[in-house]
């Protein structure tokens, strides 16, 4: 670590590349150094500021006036550079524009509309769990986490059957695009054309089955809650943020358990803890590791000046393990932890609007498995899946003992 005087105040500086393969694969040592370096750190490699401590990540997420989203939630400053796609009306917007759109999405994804999905989603989780337990050994990613969300979510949105393989590829693209233009983004862009076309086609009213989230967004436009021009972009948000996030959420939850078999035994004895176990897994191994904000004016955090127009990288995954907030237990996966207050879904006005759907999927999968499986263990070496924003695994071979 070195310090450079800027305006008389020393801002700690780290030369690491948080979007390099080494840190994306295993970010936790870097997170500890980031937090220990100070509340605000400069990353000169990208000309940005960074925060890794819970207190300041949490506070910055809440302070949408200072740390705006309308200049992009990635490295690109939309005020200076053209975004790779028309900005999201939700993620990449500030109040008051954001508030209107968020309200429309929040009425479409409400506790009531999600509760209605339970009888549709549950039997599919149970059938999949039955098949996997029968097999005894399976890949928790390719046979489970990448399977279940795609069995339920696209139907809930009302998407066309044909071409749904574009969904995971689009998610990988969208999450890579928050980072720098590195090898990971290049690889995602290489096949992006047809993927983006399928997404655009699927957002049209004619493509969306009646009764689904997609059709309901168009009906919100008919009611005047949003405009008809906004409707397809809101459907696009469902498709951008609704698939990879849940795939990685379930993946990381299974990784946490497979690498902590004693926690599975406790869950098996009390499957109703699935809800809390999912939060603890999100805290311990957060799918969305980082988001950027941009400072709307000169500001100061913990005495460190941050000039207007600075990109600030908020390390959600680091905040979620910060011992200053969670104590020494922050680095341990323990389903008895009180994980409430984690920032894996964000915090403040942008906190994940699809959260009830993600929770429904993860809890149904986990409780179905917890009832049927007494023991789980790794049956091979998990293979990480690298992305500039979302952390997960390409493969997690597991072996299970039926109850
Ligand atoms: C990839 C991503 C995350 C969250 C929100 C959105 C996209 C959006 O398009 O609104």
mmCIF file of C-alpha atoms and ligand atoms in Angstrom:
data_model
loop_
_atom_site.group_PDB
_atom_site.id
_atom_site.type_symbol
_atom_site.label_atom_id
_atom_site.label_comp_id
_atom_site.label_asym_id
_atom_site.label_seq_id
_atom_site.Cartn_x
_atom_site.Cartn_y
_atom_site.Cartn_z
ATOM 1 C CA UNK A 1 0.000 0.000 0.000
ATOM 2 C CA UNK A 2 1.216 3.486 -0.776
ATOM 3 C CA UNK A 3 -0.325 6.858 -0.135
ATOM 4 C CA UNK A 4 -0.378 9.836 -2.463
ATOM 5 C CA UNK A 5 -1.140 13.320 -1.278
ATOM 6 C CA UNK A 6 -3.948 14.766 -3.387
ATOM 7 C CA UNK A 7 -5.254 17.808 -1.628
ATOM 8 C CA UNK A 8 -3.244 17.491 1.522
ATOM 9 C CA UNK A 9 -5.221 14.431 2.563
ATOM 10 C CA UNK A 10 -3.668 11.038 2.045
ATOM 11 C CA UNK A 11 -5.948 8.543 0.362
ATOM 12 C CA UNK A 12 -4.737 4.959 0.654
ATOM 13 C CA UNK A 13 -4.038 3.387 -2.717
ATOM 14 C CA UNK A 14 -4.117 -0.251 -3.830
ATOM 15 C CA UNK A 15 -2.532 -1.323 -7.097
ATOM 16 C CA UNK A 16 -4.482 -4.606 -7.331
ATOM 17 C CA UNK A 17 -6.824 -5.411 -10.193
ATOM 18 C CA UNK A 18 -10.178 -6.377 -8.651
ATOM 19 C CA UNK A 19 -11.337 -7.480 -12.141
ATOM 20 C CA UNK A 20 -8.326 -9.727 -12.722
ATOM 21 C CA UNK A 21 -8.749 -13.496 -12.663
ATOM 22 C CA UNK A 22 -6.911 -13.960 -9.383
ATOM 23 C CA UNK A 23 -9.118 -11.682 -7.291
ATOM 24 C CA UNK A 24 -12.330 -12.643 -9.117
ATOM 25 C CA UNK A 25 -11.568 -16.291 -8.295
ATOM 26 C CA UNK A 26 -10.788 -15.670 -4.626
ATOM 27 C CA UNK A 27 -11.483 -12.085 -3.547
ATOM 28 C CA UNK A 28 -11.394 -12.495 0.212
ATOM 29 C CA UNK A 29 -7.729 -11.698 0.961
ATOM 30 C CA UNK A 30 -8.023 -8.626 -1.205
ATOM 31 C CA UNK A 31 -11.229 -7.614 0.613
ATOM 32 C CA UNK A 32 -9.426 -7.764 3.951
ATOM 33 C CA UNK A 33 -6.592 -5.589 2.620
ATOM 34 C CA UNK A 34 -9.112 -3.169 1.109
ATOM 35 C CA UNK A 35 -10.998 -2.812 4.407
ATOM 36 C CA UNK A 36 -7.781 -2.511 6.422
ATOM 37 C CA UNK A 37 -6.371 0.134 4.064
ATOM 38 C CA UNK A 38 -9.116 2.573 5.044
ATOM 39 C CA UNK A 39 -12.754 3.526 4.612
ATOM 40 C CA UNK A 40 -12.051 4.928 1.124
ATOM 41 C CA UNK A 41 -9.263 3.658 -1.094
ATOM 42 C CA UNK A 42 -8.081 4.666 -4.552
ATOM 43 C CA UNK A 43 -7.640 2.060 -7.288
ATOM 44 C CA UNK A 44 -5.389 3.937 -9.745
ATOM 45 C CA UNK A 45 -5.531 1.112 -12.274
ATOM 46 C CA UNK A 46 -9.078 2.213 -13.078
ATOM 47 C CA UNK A 47 -8.999 5.780 -11.745
ATOM 48 C CA UNK A 48 -11.755 4.994 -9.254
ATOM 49 C CA UNK A 49 -12.400 5.028 -5.528
ATOM 50 C CA UNK A 50 -13.422 1.923 -3.590
ATOM 51 C CA UNK A 51 -15.107 1.067 -0.308
ATOM 52 C CA UNK A 52 -15.036 -2.343 1.359
ATOM 53 C CA UNK A 53 -16.196 -1.706 4.920
ATOM 54 C CA UNK A 54 -19.806 -2.466 5.842
ATOM 55 C CA UNK A 55 -20.455 0.920 7.415
ATOM 56 C CA UNK A 56 -19.456 2.956 4.377
ATOM 57 C CA UNK A 57 -20.790 0.592 1.714
ATOM 58 C CA UNK A 58 -24.129 0.542 3.530
ATOM 59 C CA UNK A 59 -24.220 4.327 3.967
ATOM 60 C CA UNK A 60 -23.232 5.018 0.343
ATOM 61 C CA UNK A 61 -25.914 2.672 -0.992
ATOM 62 C CA UNK A 62 -28.496 4.626 1.013
ATOM 63 C CA UNK A 63 -27.215 8.032 -0.100
ATOM 64 C CA UNK A 64 -28.602 8.136 -3.639
ATOM 65 C CA UNK A 65 -28.283 11.937 -3.813
ATOM 66 C CA UNK A 66 -24.499 11.845 -3.485
ATOM 67 C CA UNK A 67 -23.792 8.435 -5.016
ATOM 68 C CA UNK A 68 -25.965 8.464 -8.105
ATOM 69 C CA UNK A 69 -26.934 5.538 -10.323
ATOM 70 C CA UNK A 70 -27.992 7.561 -13.375
ATOM 71 C CA UNK A 71 -24.344 7.806 -14.486
ATOM 72 C CA UNK A 72 -24.227 3.999 -14.553
ATOM 73 C CA UNK A 73 -23.783 1.215 -12.006
ATOM 74 C CA UNK A 74 -20.632 0.077 -13.815
ATOM 75 C CA UNK A 75 -17.238 1.559 -14.614
ATOM 76 C CA UNK A 76 -18.577 3.568 -17.559
ATOM 77 C CA UNK A 77 -19.669 7.114 -16.661
ATOM 78 C CA UNK A 78 -22.775 7.650 -18.791
ATOM 79 C CA UNK A 79 -22.136 11.383 -18.685
ATOM 80 C CA UNK A 80 -18.851 10.905 -20.557
ATOM 81 C CA UNK A 81 -19.234 7.658 -22.506
ATOM 82 C CA UNK A 82 -22.032 5.972 -24.397
ATOM 83 C CA UNK A 83 -23.516 3.007 -22.488
ATOM 84 C CA UNK A 84 -23.384 -0.413 -24.189
ATOM 85 C CA UNK A 85 -27.194 -0.489 -24.261
ATOM 86 C CA UNK A 86 -29.943 2.057 -23.476
ATOM 87 C CA UNK A 87 -29.705 2.502 -19.685
ATOM 88 C CA UNK A 88 -31.961 0.498 -17.388
ATOM 89 C CA UNK A 89 -34.888 2.606 -16.173
ATOM 90 C CA UNK A 90 -34.481 1.003 -12.747
ATOM 91 C CA UNK A 91 -30.838 0.253 -12.034
ATOM 92 C CA UNK A 92 -29.382 3.202 -13.898
ATOM 93 C CA UNK A 93 -31.795 5.928 -12.793
ATOM 94 C CA UNK A 94 -32.250 8.231 -9.788
ATOM 95 C CA UNK A 95 -35.326 9.592 -8.041
ATOM 96 C CA UNK A 96 -37.742 11.021 -9.036
ATOM 97 C CA UNK A 97 -37.657 9.155 -12.413
ATOM 98 C CA UNK A 98 -36.603 5.970 -10.683
ATOM 99 C CA UNK A 99 -39.371 6.205 -8.108
ATOM 100 C CA UNK A 100 -42.185 6.032 -10.676
ATOM 101 C CA UNK A 101 -40.716 3.057 -12.509
ATOM 102 C CA UNK A 102 -39.813 1.248 -9.323
ATOM 103 C CA UNK A 103 -43.368 1.599 -8.086
ATOM 104 C CA UNK A 104 -44.728 0.044 -11.291
ATOM 105 C CA UNK A 105 -42.267 -2.867 -11.068
ATOM 106 C CA UNK A 106 -43.002 -3.207 -7.356
ATOM 107 C CA UNK A 107 -46.720 -3.591 -8.018
ATOM 108 C CA UNK A 108 -46.064 -6.275 -10.644
ATOM 109 C CA UNK A 109 -43.603 -8.135 -8.384
ATOM 110 C CA UNK A 110 -45.527 -7.859 -5.123
ATOM 111 C CA UNK A 111 -45.824 -10.211 -2.160
ATOM 112 C CA UNK A 112 -49.253 -11.149 -3.540
ATOM 113 C CA UNK A 113 -48.180 -11.892 -7.136
ATOM 114 C CA UNK A 114 -45.201 -13.878 -5.874
ATOM 115 C CA UNK A 115 -47.308 -15.828 -3.340
ATOM 116 C CA UNK A 116 -49.491 -16.966 -6.233
ATOM 117 C CA UNK A 117 -46.435 -18.555 -7.837
ATOM 118 C CA UNK A 118 -45.706 -20.835 -4.909
ATOM 119 C CA UNK A 119 -48.054 -23.670 -5.972
ATOM 120 C CA UNK A 120 -46.545 -23.460 -9.482
ATOM 121 C CA UNK A 121 -42.895 -23.322 -8.358
ATOM 122 C CA UNK A 122 -43.040 -25.834 -5.484
ATOM 123 C CA UNK A 123 -43.842 -29.080 -7.364
ATOM 124 C CA UNK A 124 -41.009 -28.373 -9.803
ATOM 125 C CA UNK A 125 -38.534 -27.974 -6.938
ATOM 126 C CA UNK A 126 -39.771 -31.203 -5.375
ATOM 127 C CA UNK A 127 -39.586 -33.163 -8.624
ATOM 128 C CA UNK A 128 -36.068 -31.950 -9.299
ATOM 129 C CA UNK A 129 -34.996 -32.755 -5.729
ATOM 130 C CA UNK A 130 -36.461 -36.270 -6.097
ATOM 131 C CA UNK A 131 -34.457 -36.877 -9.276
ATOM 132 C CA UNK A 132 -31.197 -35.563 -7.823
ATOM 133 C CA UNK A 133 -31.475 -37.574 -4.601
ATOM 134 C CA UNK A 134 -32.191 -40.665 -6.691
ATOM 135 C CA UNK A 135 -28.931 -40.099 -8.595
ATOM 136 C CA UNK A 136 -26.870 -39.749 -5.414
ATOM 137 C CA UNK A 137 -24.185 -37.686 -7.149
ATOM 138 C CA UNK A 138 -24.748 -34.629 -9.307
ATOM 139 C CA UNK A 139 -23.354 -31.255 -10.275
ATOM 140 C CA UNK A 140 -24.921 -28.578 -8.069
ATOM 141 C CA UNK A 141 -24.465 -26.029 -10.879
ATOM 142 C CA UNK A 142 -25.248 -27.742 -14.177
ATOM 143 C CA UNK A 143 -27.829 -30.189 -12.759
ATOM 144 C CA UNK A 144 -29.477 -27.867 -10.219
ATOM 145 C CA UNK A 145 -28.673 -24.147 -10.020
ATOM 146 C CA UNK A 146 -28.700 -23.635 -13.802
ATOM 147 C CA UNK A 147 -31.751 -25.866 -14.191
ATOM 148 C CA UNK A 148 -34.351 -24.825 -11.625
ATOM 149 C CA UNK A 149 -34.555 -21.050 -12.257
ATOM 150 C CA UNK A 150 -34.926 -21.756 -15.981
ATOM 151 C CA UNK A 151 -37.737 -24.236 -15.249
ATOM 152 C CA UNK A 152 -39.793 -21.606 -13.441
ATOM 153 C CA UNK A 153 -38.785 -17.988 -14.129
ATOM 154 C CA UNK A 154 -39.140 -17.713 -17.934
ATOM 155 C CA UNK A 155 -42.654 -19.188 -17.670
ATOM 156 C CA UNK A 156 -43.513 -16.742 -14.872
ATOM 157 C CA UNK A 157 -42.432 -13.882 -17.141
ATOM 158 C CA UNK A 158 -44.330 -15.402 -20.076
ATOM 159 C CA UNK A 159 -41.364 -15.672 -22.445
ATOM 160 C CA UNK A 160 -41.346 -17.559 -25.741
ATOM 161 C CA UNK A 161 -40.121 -21.180 -25.419
ATOM 162 C CA UNK A 162 -37.747 -20.945 -28.348
ATOM 163 C CA UNK A 163 -34.289 -19.498 -27.718
ATOM 164 C CA UNK A 164 -34.324 -19.323 -23.908
ATOM 165 C CA UNK A 165 -30.641 -20.302 -23.836
ATOM 166 C CA UNK A 166 -30.041 -16.602 -24.584
ATOM 167 C CA UNK A 167 -31.052 -15.745 -21.004
ATOM 168 C CA UNK A 168 -27.908 -16.994 -19.242
ATOM 169 C CA UNK A 169 -25.706 -15.536 -21.947
ATOM 170 C CA UNK A 170 -27.404 -12.150 -21.677
ATOM 171 C CA UNK A 171 -27.013 -12.147 -17.904
ATOM 172 C CA UNK A 172 -23.312 -12.935 -18.218
ATOM 173 C CA UNK A 173 -22.989 -10.085 -20.722
ATOM 174 C CA UNK A 174 -24.891 -7.565 -18.584
ATOM 175 C CA UNK A 175 -22.875 -8.368 -15.450
ATOM 176 C CA UNK A 176 -19.532 -8.389 -17.291
ATOM 177 C CA UNK A 177 -20.432 -5.022 -18.822
ATOM 178 C CA UNK A 178 -20.365 -3.331 -15.387
ATOM 179 C CA UNK A 179 -16.619 -3.973 -15.298
ATOM 180 C CA UNK A 180 -13.728 -2.813 -17.467
ATOM 181 C CA UNK A 181 -13.407 -3.801 -21.114
ATOM 182 C CA UNK A 182 -11.251 -6.853 -20.333
ATOM 183 C CA UNK A 183 -11.015 -10.408 -21.690
ATOM 184 C CA UNK A 184 -14.211 -11.436 -19.851
ATOM 185 C CA UNK A 185 -16.309 -8.688 -21.431
ATOM 186 C CA UNK A 186 -14.720 -9.379 -24.837
ATOM 187 C CA UNK A 187 -15.691 -13.036 -24.613
ATOM 188 C CA UNK A 188 -19.275 -12.139 -23.706
ATOM 189 C CA UNK A 189 -19.488 -9.564 -26.504
ATOM 190 C CA UNK A 190 -18.245 -12.059 -29.094
ATOM 191 C CA UNK A 191 -21.625 -13.828 -29.197
ATOM 192 C CA UNK A 192 -23.778 -10.901 -28.064
ATOM 193 C CA UNK A 193 -25.553 -10.046 -31.342
ATOM 194 C CA UNK A 194 -28.153 -12.832 -31.544
ATOM 195 C CA UNK A 195 -28.523 -12.813 -27.756
ATOM 196 C CA UNK A 196 -29.427 -9.117 -27.682
ATOM 197 C CA UNK A 197 -31.812 -9.617 -30.595
ATOM 198 C CA UNK A 198 -33.665 -12.411 -28.791
ATOM 199 C CA UNK A 199 -33.923 -10.270 -25.662
ATOM 200 C CA UNK A 200 -35.259 -7.277 -27.606
ATOM 201 C CA UNK A 201 -37.823 -9.457 -29.430
ATOM 202 C CA UNK A 202 -38.936 -11.063 -26.172
ATOM 203 C CA UNK A 203 -39.655 -7.702 -24.534
ATOM 204 C CA UNK A 204 -42.337 -6.856 -27.140
ATOM 205 C CA UNK A 205 -45.946 -7.124 -26.051
ATOM 206 C CA UNK A 206 -46.723 -9.715 -28.755
ATOM 207 C CA UNK A 207 -44.040 -12.052 -27.385
ATOM 208 C CA UNK A 208 -45.326 -12.195 -23.816
ATOM 209 C CA UNK A 209 -47.903 -14.722 -22.621
ATOM 210 C CA UNK A 210 -50.945 -13.342 -20.759
ATOM 211 C CA UNK A 211 -50.816 -13.434 -16.968
ATOM 212 C CA UNK A 212 -47.020 -13.308 -16.722
ATOM 213 C CA UNK A 213 -44.819 -10.570 -15.255
ATOM 214 C CA UNK A 214 -44.056 -9.323 -18.772
ATOM 215 C CA UNK A 215 -47.716 -8.888 -19.773
ATOM 216 C CA UNK A 216 -48.420 -7.263 -16.401
ATOM 217 C CA UNK A 217 -45.772 -4.627 -17.072
ATOM 218 C CA UNK A 218 -47.488 -3.801 -20.376
ATOM 219 C CA UNK A 219 -50.814 -3.584 -18.481
ATOM 220 C CA UNK A 220 -49.188 -1.151 -16.050
ATOM 221 C CA UNK A 221 -48.450 0.975 -19.125
ATOM 222 C CA UNK A 222 -52.129 0.710 -20.206
ATOM 223 C CA UNK A 223 -53.076 2.025 -16.750
ATOM 224 C CA UNK A 224 -50.699 4.939 -17.221
ATOM 225 C CA UNK A 225 -48.315 3.956 -14.394
ATOM 226 C CA UNK A 226 -45.472 3.983 -16.937
ATOM 227 C CA UNK A 227 -45.387 4.832 -20.644
ATOM 228 C CA UNK A 228 -45.680 2.270 -23.427
ATOM 229 C CA UNK A 229 -42.137 3.203 -24.454
ATOM 230 C CA UNK A 230 -40.906 2.242 -20.979
ATOM 231 C CA UNK A 231 -42.640 -1.145 -20.844
ATOM 232 C CA UNK A 232 -40.161 -3.134 -22.984
ATOM 233 C CA UNK A 233 -37.211 -1.710 -21.056
ATOM 234 C CA UNK A 234 -38.791 -2.822 -17.797
ATOM 235 C CA UNK A 235 -39.280 -6.310 -19.216
ATOM 236 C CA UNK A 236 -35.599 -6.148 -20.175
ATOM 237 C CA UNK A 237 -34.755 -5.505 -16.509
ATOM 238 C CA UNK A 238 -36.527 -8.751 -15.569
ATOM 239 C CA UNK A 239 -34.460 -10.607 -18.144
ATOM 240 C CA UNK A 240 -31.175 -8.908 -17.172
ATOM 241 C CA UNK A 241 -31.453 -9.236 -13.426
ATOM 242 C CA UNK A 242 -33.777 -12.191 -12.959
ATOM 243 C CA UNK A 243 -31.860 -15.229 -14.162
ATOM 244 C CA UNK A 244 -28.108 -15.208 -13.447
ATOM 245 C CA UNK A 245 -28.681 -13.706 -10.029
ATOM 246 C CA UNK A 246 -30.853 -16.616 -8.901
ATOM 247 C CA UNK A 247 -28.656 -19.188 -10.641
ATOM 248 C CA UNK A 248 -25.604 -17.832 -8.800
ATOM 249 C CA UNK A 249 -27.551 -17.438 -5.562
ATOM 250 C CA UNK A 250 -28.507 -21.110 -5.580
ATOM 251 C CA UNK A 251 -25.023 -22.093 -6.784
ATOM 252 C CA UNK A 252 -23.270 -20.238 -3.977
ATOM 253 C CA UNK A 253 -25.715 -21.557 -1.388
ATOM 254 C CA UNK A 254 -24.943 -25.124 -2.500
ATOM 255 C CA UNK A 255 -21.208 -24.371 -2.479
ATOM 256 C CA UNK A 256 -21.441 -23.070 1.086
ATOM 257 C CA UNK A 257 -23.212 -26.235 2.241
ATOM 258 C CA UNK A 258 -21.075 -28.700 0.259
ATOM 259 C CA UNK A 259 -17.973 -27.159 1.812
ATOM 260 C CA UNK A 260 -19.599 -27.086 5.296
ATOM 261 C CA UNK A 261 -21.308 -30.508 5.631
ATOM 262 C CA UNK A 262 -21.967 -29.959 9.355
ATOM 263 C CA UNK A 263 -24.209 -27.003 8.429
ATOM 264 C CA UNK A 264 -26.220 -29.243 6.127
ATOM 265 C CA UNK A 265 -26.784 -31.710 8.964
ATOM 266 C CA UNK A 266 -28.218 -28.897 11.063
ATOM 267 C CA UNK A 267 -30.434 -27.762 8.206
ATOM 268 C CA UNK A 268 -31.637 -31.304 7.581
ATOM 269 C CA UNK A 269 -32.766 -31.492 11.213
ATOM 270 C CA UNK A 270 -34.681 -28.190 10.785
ATOM 271 C CA UNK A 271 -35.561 -27.601 7.084
ATOM 272 C CA UNK A 272 -37.732 -24.634 8.055
ATOM 273 C CA UNK A 273 -34.434 -22.762 8.555
ATOM 274 C CA UNK A 274 -33.985 -22.704 4.766
ATOM 275 C CA UNK A 275 -35.051 -19.056 4.628
ATOM 276 C CA UNK A 276 -32.342 -17.956 7.081
ATOM 277 C CA UNK A 277 -29.787 -20.277 5.545
ATOM 278 C CA UNK A 278 -30.277 -18.578 2.181
ATOM 279 C CA UNK A 279 -29.568 -15.160 3.719
ATOM 280 C CA UNK A 280 -26.479 -16.511 5.430
ATOM 281 C CA UNK A 281 -25.276 -17.998 2.126
ATOM 282 C CA UNK A 282 -25.870 -14.676 0.355
ATOM 283 C CA UNK A 283 -23.894 -12.922 3.057
ATOM 284 C CA UNK A 284 -21.074 -15.479 3.021
ATOM 285 C CA UNK A 285 -20.690 -15.809 -0.758
ATOM 286 C CA UNK A 286 -22.501 -12.864 -2.341
ATOM 287 C CA UNK A 287 -23.429 -13.402 -6.000
ATOM 288 C CA UNK A 288 -23.302 -9.695 -6.911
ATOM 289 C CA UNK A 289 -19.876 -8.745 -5.585
ATOM 290 C CA UNK A 290 -19.709 -5.089 -6.610
ATOM 291 C CA UNK A 291 -21.629 -2.161 -8.012
ATOM 292 C CA UNK A 292 -20.387 1.307 -8.910
ATOM 293 C CA UNK A 293 -21.941 4.623 -8.086
ATOM 294 C CA UNK A 294 -20.845 8.090 -9.318
ATOM 295 C CA UNK A 295 -20.471 11.128 -7.083
ATOM 296 C CA UNK A 296 -22.892 13.884 -8.107
ATOM 297 C CA UNK A 297 -20.761 16.579 -6.416
ATOM 298 C CA UNK A 298 -17.585 16.964 -4.339
ATOM 299 C CA UNK A 299 -18.098 15.011 -1.164
ATOM 300 C CA UNK A 300 -16.269 13.481 1.757
ATOM 301 C CA UNK A 301 -16.505 10.057 3.369
ATOM 302 C CA UNK A 302 -14.899 9.496 6.761
ATOM 303 C CA UNK A 303 -12.828 12.622 6.151
ATOM 304 C CA UNK A 304 -11.626 11.491 2.711
ATOM 305 C CA UNK A 305 -12.508 13.931 -0.076
ATOM 306 C CA UNK A 306 -14.040 12.424 -3.226
ATOM 307 C CA UNK A 307 -14.402 14.854 -6.131
ATOM 308 C CA UNK A 308 -17.523 15.209 -8.288
ATOM 309 C CA UNK A 309 -17.774 12.723 -11.137
ATOM 310 C CA UNK A 310 -15.750 10.017 -9.384
ATOM 311 C CA UNK A 311 -16.644 6.406 -9.951
ATOM 312 C CA UNK A 312 -16.897 4.640 -6.591
ATOM 313 C CA UNK A 313 -16.706 0.848 -6.481
ATOM 314 C CA UNK A 314 -18.765 -0.580 -3.610
ATOM 315 C CA UNK A 315 -17.691 -4.070 -2.538
ATOM 316 C CA UNK A 316 -20.913 -5.710 -1.360
ATOM 317 C CA UNK A 317 -19.191 -9.064 -0.883
ATOM 318 C CA UNK A 318 -16.558 -7.429 1.329
ATOM 319 C CA UNK A 319 -19.097 -5.491 3.416
ATOM 320 C CA UNK A 320 -20.911 -8.764 4.001
ATOM 321 C CA UNK A 321 -17.851 -10.240 5.753
ATOM 322 C CA UNK A 322 -16.429 -7.117 7.409
ATOM 323 C CA UNK A 323 -15.368 -8.137 10.949
ATOM 324 C CA UNK A 324 -15.982 -4.523 12.067
ATOM 325 C CA UNK A 325 -19.686 -5.255 11.573
ATOM 326 C CA UNK A 326 -20.053 -9.046 11.818
ATOM 327 C CA UNK A 327 -17.245 -9.794 14.273
ATOM 328 C CA UNK A 328 -14.692 -12.533 13.716
ATOM 329 C CA UNK A 329 -17.553 -14.835 12.664
ATOM 330 C CA UNK A 330 -17.935 -12.816 9.454
ATOM 331 C CA UNK A 331 -15.680 -15.200 7.555
ATOM 332 C CA UNK A 332 -17.574 -18.298 8.699
ATOM 333 C CA UNK A 333 -20.678 -19.881 7.166
ATOM 334 C CA UNK A 334 -23.054 -20.684 10.015
ATOM 335 C CA UNK A 335 -26.804 -21.000 9.437
ATOM 336 C CA UNK A 336 -27.406 -19.849 13.011
ATOM 337 C CA UNK A 337 -25.886 -16.445 12.217
ATOM 338 C CA UNK A 338 -28.195 -13.488 12.060
ATOM 339 C CA UNK A 339 -27.383 -12.438 8.508
ATOM 340 C CA UNK A 340 -30.085 -9.751 8.431
ATOM 341 C CA UNK A 341 -28.707 -6.441 7.234
ATOM 342 C CA UNK A 342 -26.415 -7.981 4.619
ATOM 343 C CA UNK A 343 -26.137 -5.966 1.421
ATOM 344 C CA UNK A 344 -26.187 -8.850 -1.076
ATOM 345 C CA UNK A 345 -29.506 -7.472 -2.421
ATOM 346 C CA UNK A 346 -28.200 -3.920 -2.118
ATOM 347 C CA UNK A 347 -29.743 -1.390 0.252
ATOM 348 C CA UNK A 348 -31.828 1.756 -0.099
ATOM 349 C CA UNK A 349 -34.045 2.786 -3.019
ATOM 350 C CA UNK A 350 -32.389 0.358 -5.448
ATOM 351 C CA UNK A 351 -32.562 -2.693 -3.222
ATOM 352 C CA UNK A 352 -33.401 -5.710 -5.387
ATOM 353 C CA UNK A 353 -37.038 -5.492 -6.496
ATOM 354 C CA UNK A 354 -37.083 -9.146 -7.591
ATOM 355 C CA UNK A 355 -36.024 -10.312 -4.152
ATOM 356 C CA UNK A 356 -39.306 -12.129 -3.347
ATOM 357 C CA UNK A 357 -38.935 -14.239 -6.499
ATOM 358 C CA UNK A 358 -35.293 -15.044 -5.721
ATOM 359 C CA UNK A 359 -36.220 -16.013 -2.170
ATOM 360 C CA UNK A 360 -39.103 -18.165 -3.322
ATOM 361 C CA UNK A 361 -36.887 -20.084 -5.766
ATOM 362 C CA UNK A 362 -33.981 -20.566 -3.358
ATOM 363 C CA UNK A 363 -36.121 -21.515 -0.366
ATOM 364 C CA UNK A 364 -38.189 -24.035 -2.324
ATOM 365 C CA UNK A 365 -35.062 -25.693 -3.723
ATOM 366 C CA UNK A 366 -33.252 -25.709 -0.410
ATOM 367 C CA UNK A 367 -36.131 -26.983 1.707
ATOM 368 C CA UNK A 368 -36.993 -29.709 -0.843
ATOM 369 C CA UNK A 369 -33.362 -30.891 -0.725
ATOM 370 C CA UNK A 370 -33.018 -30.498 3.048
ATOM 371 C CA UNK A 371 -36.014 -32.777 3.639
ATOM 372 C CA UNK A 372 -34.657 -35.487 1.340
ATOM 373 C CA UNK A 373 -30.906 -35.356 1.981
ATOM 374 C CA UNK A 374 -29.169 -36.193 5.250
ATOM 375 C CA UNK A 375 -25.623 -35.450 4.153
ATOM 376 C CA UNK A 376 -23.828 -33.609 1.372
ATOM 377 C CA UNK A 377 -20.148 -33.430 0.475
ATOM 378 C CA UNK A 378 -17.928 -32.296 -2.345
ATOM 379 C CA UNK A 379 -17.266 -35.070 -4.848
ATOM 380 C CA UNK A 380 -14.549 -33.310 -6.832
ATOM 381 C CA UNK A 381 -12.953 -29.905 -7.151
ATOM 382 C CA UNK A 382 -15.392 -27.045 -7.838
ATOM 383 C CA UNK A 383 -14.533 -24.992 -10.907
ATOM 384 C CA UNK A 384 -15.030 -21.205 -10.562
ATOM 385 C CA UNK A 385 -16.952 -19.193 -13.162
ATOM 386 C CA UNK A 386 -15.444 -15.770 -13.712
ATOM 387 C CA UNK A 387 -17.426 -12.610 -14.335
ATOM 388 C CA UNK A 388 -16.595 -8.951 -13.687
ATOM 389 C CA UNK A 389 -19.499 -8.555 -11.249
ATOM 390 C CA UNK A 390 -21.163 -11.812 -10.317
ATOM 391 C CA UNK A 391 -19.257 -14.512 -8.431
ATOM 392 C CA UNK A 392 -20.039 -18.173 -8.771
ATOM 393 C CA UNK A 393 -19.031 -21.578 -10.023
ATOM 394 C CA UNK A 394 -19.137 -23.406 -13.332
ATOM 395 C CA UNK A 395 -19.183 -26.797 -11.630
ATOM 396 C CA UNK A 396 -19.659 -28.134 -8.093
ATOM 397 C CA UNK A 397 -19.648 -31.961 -8.040
ATOM 398 C CA UNK A 398 -21.465 -33.225 -4.931
ATOM 399 C CA UNK A 399 -22.438 -36.554 -3.403
ATOM 400 C CA UNK A 400 -25.512 -36.815 -1.192
ATOM 401 C CA UNK A 401 -26.840 -39.296 1.366
ATOM 402 C CA UNK A 402 -30.622 -39.740 1.227
ATOM 403 C CA UNK A 403 -32.563 -39.206 4.453
HETATM 404 C C1 LIG B 1 -27.694 -6.895 -14.624
HETATM 405 C C2 LIG B 1 -28.734 -6.089 -13.936
HETATM 406 C C3 LIG B 1 -28.813 -6.039 -12.571
HETATM 407 C C4 LIG B 1 -29.804 -5.295 -11.972
HETATM 408 C C5 LIG B 1 -30.720 -4.592 -12.759
HETATM 409 C C6 LIG B 1 -30.624 -4.632 -14.135
HETATM 410 C C7 LIG B 1 -29.629 -5.381 -14.721
HETATM 411 C C8 LIG B 1 -31.580 -3.886 -14.998
HETATM 412 O O1 LIG B 1 -31.485 -4.018 -16.224
HETATM 413 O O2 LIG B 1 -32.454 -3.178 -14.498
#
